[in-house]
PDB file of C-alpha atoms in Angstrom:
ATOM      1  CA  MET A   1      73.075  14.871  68.709  1.00 78.00           C
ATOM      2  CA  ASN A   2      70.225  13.641  70.915  1.00 82.00           C
ATOM      3  CA  ARG A   3      71.132  13.178  74.569  1.00 91.00           C
ATOM      4  CA  LYS A   4      69.469  10.221  76.278  1.00 92.00           C
ATOM      5  CA  PRO A   5      69.056   9.973  80.083  1.00 94.00           C
ATOM      6  CA  TYR A   6      72.120   8.667  81.915  1.00 97.00           C
ATOM      7  CA  SER A   7      72.166   4.878  82.236  1.00 96.00           C
ATOM      8  CA  ALA A   8      74.326   2.159  83.783  1.00 96.00           C
ATOM      9  CA  GLY A   9      73.313  -0.251  81.004  1.00 94.00           C
ATOM     10  CA  ALA A  10      76.916  -0.482  79.771  1.00 95.00           C
ATOM     11  CA  VAL A  11      77.734  -2.881  82.615  1.00 95.00           C
ATOM     12  CA  LYS A  12      75.813  -5.525  80.621  1.00 95.00           C
ATOM     13  CA  PHE A  13      76.953  -4.510  77.142  1.00 94.00           C
ATOM     14  CA  SER A  14      80.000  -5.361  75.070  1.00 96.00           C
ATOM     15  CA  PHE A  15      81.442  -3.557  72.056  1.00 98.00           C
ATOM     16  CA  TRP A  16      79.965  -6.235  69.772  1.00 98.00           C
ATOM     17  CA  PHE A  17      81.814  -5.040  66.676  1.00 98.00           C
ATOM     18  CA  ILE A  18      81.411  -8.257  64.632  1.00 98.00           C
ATOM     19  CA  GLU A  19      77.690  -8.279  65.426  1.00 98.00           C
ATOM     20  CA  PHE A  20      77.413  -4.585  64.551  1.00 98.00           C
ATOM     21  CA  ARG A  21      79.094  -5.142  61.192  1.00 98.00           C
ATOM     22  CA  LYS A  22      76.921  -8.169  60.378  1.00 98.00           C
ATOM     23  CA  THR A  23      73.763  -6.180  61.151  1.00 98.00           C
ATOM     24  CA  VAL A  24      74.817  -3.201  58.999  1.00 98.00           C
ATOM     25  CA  GLN A  25      75.595  -5.623  56.127  1.00 98.00           C
ATOM     26  CA  LEU A  26      72.119  -7.159  56.397  1.00 98.00           C
ATOM     27  CA  LEU A  27      70.477  -3.716  56.500  1.00 98.00           C
ATOM     28  CA  ALA A  28      72.482  -2.593  53.467  1.00 98.00           C
ATOM     29  CA  GLU A  29      71.306  -5.719  51.638  1.00 98.00           C
ATOM     30  CA  GLY A  30      67.721  -4.578  52.191  1.00 98.00           C
ATOM     31  CA  LYS A  31      66.715  -6.545  55.286  1.00 98.00           C
ATOM     32  CA  SER A  32      64.473  -4.735  57.795  1.00 98.00           C
ATOM     33  CA  PHE A  33      65.133  -4.633  61.527  1.00 98.00           C
ATOM     34  CA  SER A  34      62.189  -6.970  62.115  1.00 98.00           C
ATOM     35  CA  GLU A  35      63.538  -9.446  59.542  1.00 98.00           C
ATOM     36  CA  ILE A  36      66.943  -9.393  61.254  1.00 98.00           C
ATOM     37  CA  LYS A  37      65.258  -9.933  64.618  1.00 98.00           C
ATOM     38  CA  LEU A  38      63.479 -13.006  63.211  1.00 98.00           C
ATOM     39  CA  LEU A  39      66.722 -14.283  61.633  1.00 97.00           C
ATOM     40  CA  ASN A  40      68.423 -13.919  64.998  1.00 98.00           C
ATOM     41  CA  GLU A  41      65.675 -15.880  66.750  1.00 96.00           C
ATOM     42  CA  GLN A  42      65.648 -18.663  64.138  1.00 97.00           C
ATOM     43  CA  GLU A  43      69.329 -18.944  63.152  1.00 97.00           C
ATOM     44  CA  ASN A  44      71.301 -17.389  66.062  1.00 97.00           C
ATOM     45  CA  ILE A  45      73.157 -15.152  63.592  1.00 98.00           C
ATOM     46  CA  TYR A  46      75.341 -13.687  66.375  1.00 98.00           C
ATOM     47  CA  SER A  47      76.433 -17.123  67.652  1.00 97.00           C
ATOM     48  CA  ALA A  48      75.203 -16.174  71.126  1.00 97.00           C
ATOM     49  CA  SER A  49      75.523 -18.642  74.001  1.00 96.00           C
ATOM     50  CA  THR A  50      71.856 -18.353  75.035  1.00 96.00           C
ATOM     51  CA  LYS A  51      68.583 -17.092  73.577  1.00 96.00           C
ATOM     52  CA  ALA A  52      68.523 -14.264  76.133  1.00 96.00           C
ATOM     53  CA  ARG A  53      72.046 -13.224  75.149  1.00 97.00           C
ATOM     54  CA  ALA A  54      71.085 -13.271  71.462  1.00 97.00           C
ATOM     55  CA  GLN A  55      68.126 -10.986  72.210  1.00 97.00           C
ATOM     56  CA  MET A  56      70.309  -8.600  74.235  1.00 97.00           C
ATOM     57  CA  ILE A  57      72.882  -8.374  71.443  1.00 98.00           C
ATOM     58  CA  TYR A  58      70.178  -7.730  68.838  1.00 98.00           C
ATOM     59  CA  SER A  59      68.405  -5.049  70.899  1.00 98.00           C
ATOM     60  CA  THR A  60      71.631  -3.247  71.860  1.00 98.00           C
ATOM     61  CA  VAL A  61      73.318  -3.375  68.457  1.00 98.00           C
ATOM     62  CA  THR A  62      70.195  -2.258  66.602  1.00 98.00           C
ATOM     63  CA  ALA A  63      69.511   0.524  69.137  1.00 98.00           C
ATOM     64  CA  ARG A  64      73.043   1.812  68.500  1.00 98.00           C
ATOM     65  CA  ILE A  65      72.607   1.601  64.711  1.00 98.00           C
ATOM     66  CA  LYS A  66      69.293   3.484  64.913  1.00 98.00           C
ATOM     67  CA  MET A  67      71.114   6.390  66.604  1.00 97.00           C
ATOM     68  CA  LEU A  68      72.859   7.083  63.274  1.00 98.00           C
ATOM     69  CA  ASP A  69      71.319   8.050  59.941  1.00 97.00           C
ATOM     70  CA  PRO A  70      71.151   5.066  57.523  1.00 98.00           C
ATOM     71  CA  SER A  71      73.363   7.030  55.107  1.00 98.00           C
ATOM     72  CA  PHE A  72      76.304   5.695  57.132  1.00 98.00           C
ATOM     73  CA  TYR A  73      75.794   2.117  55.829  1.00 98.00           C
ATOM     74  CA  PRO A  74      77.670   2.504  52.501  1.00 98.00           C
ATOM     75  CA  VAL A  75      80.421   4.641  54.102  1.00 98.00           C
ATOM     76  CA  PHE A  76      80.860   1.992  56.806  1.00 98.00           C
ATOM     77  CA  LEU A  77      80.936  -0.949  54.393  1.00 98.00           C
ATOM     78  CA  SER A  78      83.525   0.689  52.115  1.00 98.00           C
ATOM     79  CA  SER A  79      85.820   1.545  55.069  1.00 98.00           C
ATOM     80  CA  ASP A  80      88.747  -0.359  56.570  1.00 98.00           C
ATOM     81  CA  ILE A  81      88.376  -2.248  59.863  1.00 98.00           C
ATOM     82  CA  ALA A  82      89.852   0.570  61.981  1.00 97.00           C
ATOM     83  CA  THR A  83      87.306   3.044  60.575  1.00 98.00           C
ATOM     84  CA  GLN A  84      84.457   0.548  60.952  1.00 98.00           C
ATOM     85  CA  LYS A  85      85.406   0.209  64.629  1.00 98.00           C
ATOM     86  CA  MET A  86      85.256   4.005  64.972  1.00 98.00           C
ATOM     87  CA  PHE A  87      81.744   3.970  63.460  1.00 98.00           C
ATOM     88  CA  ALA A  88      80.715   1.275  65.945  1.00 98.00           C
ATOM     89  CA  LEU A  89      82.196   3.363  68.785  1.00 98.00           C
ATOM     90  CA  VAL A  90      80.352   6.478  67.593  1.00 98.00           C
ATOM     91  CA  ALA A  91      77.094   4.502  67.611  1.00 98.00           C
ATOM     92  CA  ALA A  92      77.806   3.189  71.131  1.00 98.00           C
ATOM     93  CA  LEU A  93      78.602   6.719  72.361  1.00 98.00           C
ATOM     94  CA  ALA A  94      75.470   8.156  70.730  1.00 97.00           C
ATOM     95  CA  HIS A  95      73.396   5.447  72.422  1.00 97.00           C
ATOM     96  CA  ASP A  96      74.977   5.925  75.873  1.00 97.00           C
ATOM     97  CA  THR A  97      75.198   9.562  76.991  1.00 97.00           C
ATOM     98  CA  LEU A  98      77.198   8.799  80.148  1.00 98.00           C
ATOM     99  CA  PHE A  99      79.798   6.917  78.086  1.00 98.00           C
ATOM    100  CA  PHE A 100      79.941   9.828  75.622  1.00 98.00           C
ATOM    101  CA  ASP A 101      80.447  12.314  78.458  1.00 98.00           C
ATOM    102  CA  PHE A 102      83.267  10.144  79.818  1.00 98.00           C
ATOM    103  CA  VAL A 103      85.075  10.171  76.461  1.00 98.00           C
ATOM    104  CA  TYR A 104      84.371  13.878  75.879  1.00 98.00           C
ATOM    105  CA  GLU A 105      85.236  15.122  79.366  1.00 98.00           C
ATOM    106  CA  VAL A 106      88.068  12.761  80.306  1.00 98.00           C
ATOM    107  CA  VAL A 107      89.707  11.126  77.265  1.00 98.00           C
ATOM    108  CA  ARG A 108      89.347  14.200  75.016  1.00 98.00           C
ATOM    109  CA  GLU A 109      90.733  16.513  77.726  1.00 97.00           C
ATOM    110  CA  LYS A 110      93.729  14.210  78.192  1.00 97.00           C
ATOM    111  CA  MET A 111      94.455  14.308  74.453  1.00 97.00           C
ATOM    112  CA  ILE A 112      94.110  18.116  74.379  1.00 97.00           C
ATOM    113  CA  LEU A 113      96.616  18.382  77.235  1.00 97.00           C
ATOM    114  CA  GLY A 114      98.999  15.956  75.507  1.00 96.00           C
ATOM    115  CA  VAL A 115      98.595  13.337  78.249  1.00 96.00           C
ATOM    116  CA  ASP A 116      98.393   9.812  76.855  1.00 95.00           C
ATOM    117  CA  GLU A 117      97.545   8.021  80.107  1.00 97.00           C
ATOM    118  CA  LEU A 118      94.096   7.120  81.461  1.00 97.00           C
ATOM    119  CA  THR A 119      94.097   6.018  85.099  1.00 97.00           C
ATOM    120  CA  ASP A 120      91.533   4.447  87.393  1.00 96.00           C
ATOM    121  CA  ALA A 121      91.754   7.655  89.458  1.00 97.00           C
ATOM    122  CA  ASP A 122      90.584   9.646  86.389  1.00 98.00           C
ATOM    123  CA  ILE A 123      87.552   7.374  86.144  1.00 98.00           C
ATOM    124  CA  ARG A 124      86.723   7.751  89.853  1.00 97.00           C
ATOM    125  CA  VAL A 125      86.947  11.566  89.610  1.00 98.00           C
ATOM    126  CA  PHE A 126      84.639  11.551  86.573  1.00 98.00           C
ATOM    127  CA  PHE A 127      81.954   9.538  88.393  1.00 98.00           C
ATOM    128  CA  LYS A 128      82.324  11.647  91.551  1.00 98.00           C
ATOM    129  CA  ASN A 129      81.682  14.782  89.478  1.00 98.00           C
ATOM    130  CA  LYS A 130      78.709  13.174  87.733  1.00 98.00           C
ATOM    131  CA  GLN A 131      77.231  12.109  91.076  1.00 98.00           C
ATOM    132  CA  ALA A 132      77.345  15.754  92.171  1.00 98.00           C
ATOM    133  CA  GLN A 133      75.575  16.794  88.945  1.00 97.00           C
ATOM    134  CA  SER A 134      73.022  14.003  88.527  1.00 97.00           C
ATOM    135  CA  GLU A 135      70.666  12.393  91.032  1.00 97.00           C
ATOM    136  CA  LYS A 136      70.477   9.349  88.783  1.00 96.00           C
ATOM    137  CA  VAL A 137      74.258   8.788  88.838  1.00 98.00           C
ATOM    138  CA  ALA A 138      74.323   9.622  92.571  1.00 98.00           C
ATOM    139  CA  ALA A 139      72.057   6.596  93.101  1.00 97.00           C
ATOM    140  CA  PHE A 140      74.494   4.191  91.419  1.00 97.00           C
ATOM    141  CA  GLN A 141      76.278   1.832  93.832  1.00 96.00           C
ATOM    142  CA  ASP A 142      80.099   1.882  94.020  1.00 96.00           C
ATOM    143  CA  TYR A 143      80.086  -1.653  92.598  1.00 96.00           C
ATOM    144  CA  THR A 144      78.098  -0.431  89.567  1.00 97.00           C
ATOM    145  CA  LEU A 145      80.458   2.506  89.018  1.00 97.00           C
ATOM    146  CA  HIS A 146      83.460   0.176  89.160  1.00 96.00           C
ATOM    147  CA  ARG A 147      81.883  -2.129  86.565  1.00 97.00           C
ATOM    148  CA  LEU A 148      80.929   0.854  84.380  1.00 97.00           C
ATOM    149  CA  GLY A 149      84.518   2.108  84.384  1.00 97.00           C
ATOM    150  CA  ALA A 150      85.758  -1.365  83.422  1.00 96.00           C
ATOM    151  CA  ALA A 151      83.135  -1.575  80.633  1.00 97.00           C
ATOM    152  CA  TYR A 152      84.172   1.810  79.225  1.00 97.00           C
ATOM    153  CA  LYS A 153      87.847   0.783  79.200  1.00 97.00           C
ATOM    154  CA  THR A 154      87.024  -2.511  77.469  1.00 96.00           C
ATOM    155  CA  GLN A 155      84.955  -0.825  74.751  1.00 97.00           C
ATOM    156  CA  LEU A 156      87.635   1.807  74.128  1.00 98.00           C
ATOM    157  CA  TYR A 157      90.274  -0.935  73.952  1.00 97.00           C
ATOM    158  CA  GLU A 158      88.216  -2.944  71.440  1.00 97.00           C
ATOM    159  CA  ALA A 159      87.635   0.206  69.371  1.00 98.00           C
ATOM    160  CA  GLY A 160      91.408   0.783  69.256  1.00 97.00           C
ATOM    161  CA  MET A 161      91.591   3.851  71.536  1.00 97.00           C
ATOM    162  CA  LEU A 162      93.305   2.227  74.559  1.00 97.00           C
ATOM    163  CA  ASP A 163      96.206  -0.185  74.830  1.00 96.00           C
ATOM    164  CA  GLY A 164      95.772  -3.682  76.258  1.00 92.00           C
ATOM    165  CA  ASN A 165      97.514  -3.086  79.590  1.00 89.00           C
ATOM    166  CA  LYS A 166      95.437  -4.592  82.417  1.00 83.00           C
ATOM    167  CA  GLY A 167      96.887  -2.349  85.164  1.00 85.00           C
ATOM    168  CA  SER A 168      95.435   0.777  86.738  1.00 89.00           C
ATOM    169  CA  SER A 169      96.843   2.931  83.934  1.00 94.00           C
ATOM    170  CA  ARG A 170      96.106   2.581  80.207  1.00 96.00           C
ATOM    171  CA  LYS A 171      97.733   4.340  77.265  1.00 97.00           C
ATOM    172  CA  ILE A 172      95.366   6.441  75.134  1.00 98.00           C
ATOM    173  CA  LEU A 173      95.823   5.777  71.408  1.00 97.00           C
ATOM    174  CA  ARG A 174      94.637   8.885  69.558  1.00 95.00           C
ATOM    175  CA  PRO A 175      92.856   7.734  66.391  1.00 95.00           C
ATOM    176  CA  ILE A 176      93.415   9.315  62.994  1.00 93.00           C
ATOM    177  CA  LEU A 177      89.898   9.582  61.607  1.00 96.00           C
ATOM    178  CA  ASP A 178      89.336   8.539  58.019  1.00 97.00           C
ATOM    179  CA  ILE A 179      88.250  11.601  56.003  1.00 97.00           C
ATOM    180  CA  ALA A 180      85.013   9.878  54.866  1.00 97.00           C
ATOM    181  CA  LEU A 181      84.054   9.166  58.495  1.00 98.00           C
ATOM    182  CA  GLU A 182      84.936  12.697  59.582  1.00 97.00           C
ATOM    183  CA  HIS A 183      82.881  14.243  56.759  1.00 98.00           C
ATOM    184  CA  TRP A 184      79.931  11.972  57.533  1.00 98.00           C
ATOM    185  CA  LEU A 185      80.025  12.958  61.221  1.00 98.00           C
ATOM    186  CA  GLN A 186      80.290  16.689  60.402  1.00 97.00           C
ATOM    187  CA  ASP A 187      77.451  16.485  57.847  1.00 97.00           C
ATOM    188  CA  ASN A 188      75.108  14.590  60.180  1.00 97.00           C
ATOM    189  CA  GLY A 189      75.285  16.691  63.333  1.00 95.00           C
ATOM    190  CA  TYR A 190      78.075  14.778  65.082  1.00 95.00           C
ATOM    191  CA  ALA A 191      80.845  17.403  65.127  1.00 95.00           C
ATOM    192  CA  SER A 192      81.124  16.860  68.898  1.00 96.00           C
ATOM    193  CA  MET A 193      82.048  13.218  68.177  1.00 97.00           C
ATOM    194  CA  VAL A 194      84.945  14.333  65.992  1.00 97.00           C
ATOM    195  CA  ASN A 195      86.197  16.530  68.859  1.00 97.00           C
ATOM    196  CA  ALA A 196      85.691  13.749  71.409  1.00 97.00           C
ATOM    197  CA  LEU A 197      87.608  11.155  69.393  1.00 96.00           C
ATOM    198  CA  THR A 198      90.481  13.347  68.212  1.00 95.00           C
ATOM    199  CA  GLY A 199      91.061  15.603  71.220  1.00 95.00           C
ATOM    200  CA  VAL A 200      89.965  18.946  69.789  1.00 92.00           C
ATOM    201  CA  ARG A 201      88.517  21.954  71.612  1.00 89.00           C
TER     202      ARG A 201
END
């Protein structure tokens, strides 16, 4: 799995599952990325509120999709919604190394230890550790870190890995990975994703 430089881009991004699924469908039908970009500009295929928002959705969703081998398209399209959401989460994690590290180092560890609670304190400790390890993260403002933590929780909730509680503590919902998804991840160099999502050493 390629590791990209740490980024705070997630403060601007959503999970965008419906948009992700629509884009994979169009790609599977034979459309190119440039054709989808043009469709988005002409027909607002993501029903975005502004042109700038439409462009952001397109660039983020397609960047996530490009992180995965195109062989995932048919597996994705033949899967149930829960599995499709896991594919979309995998793509988001592959695209955002800091988000992946959060899931791998915090959520996975909790699942390994049999703890099903994610707290705001856990998130603060994670960022404090990252600031000690990375000059880039050390430069992030507290406000940015707070928004990043909120963005991570929202994406995990929309993917089905956290409950909807709005308090300072959220319940972790350990997913049961579909065998086709698990095999695809193992076969395409994403074994670490399987461990991250299922709480395995």
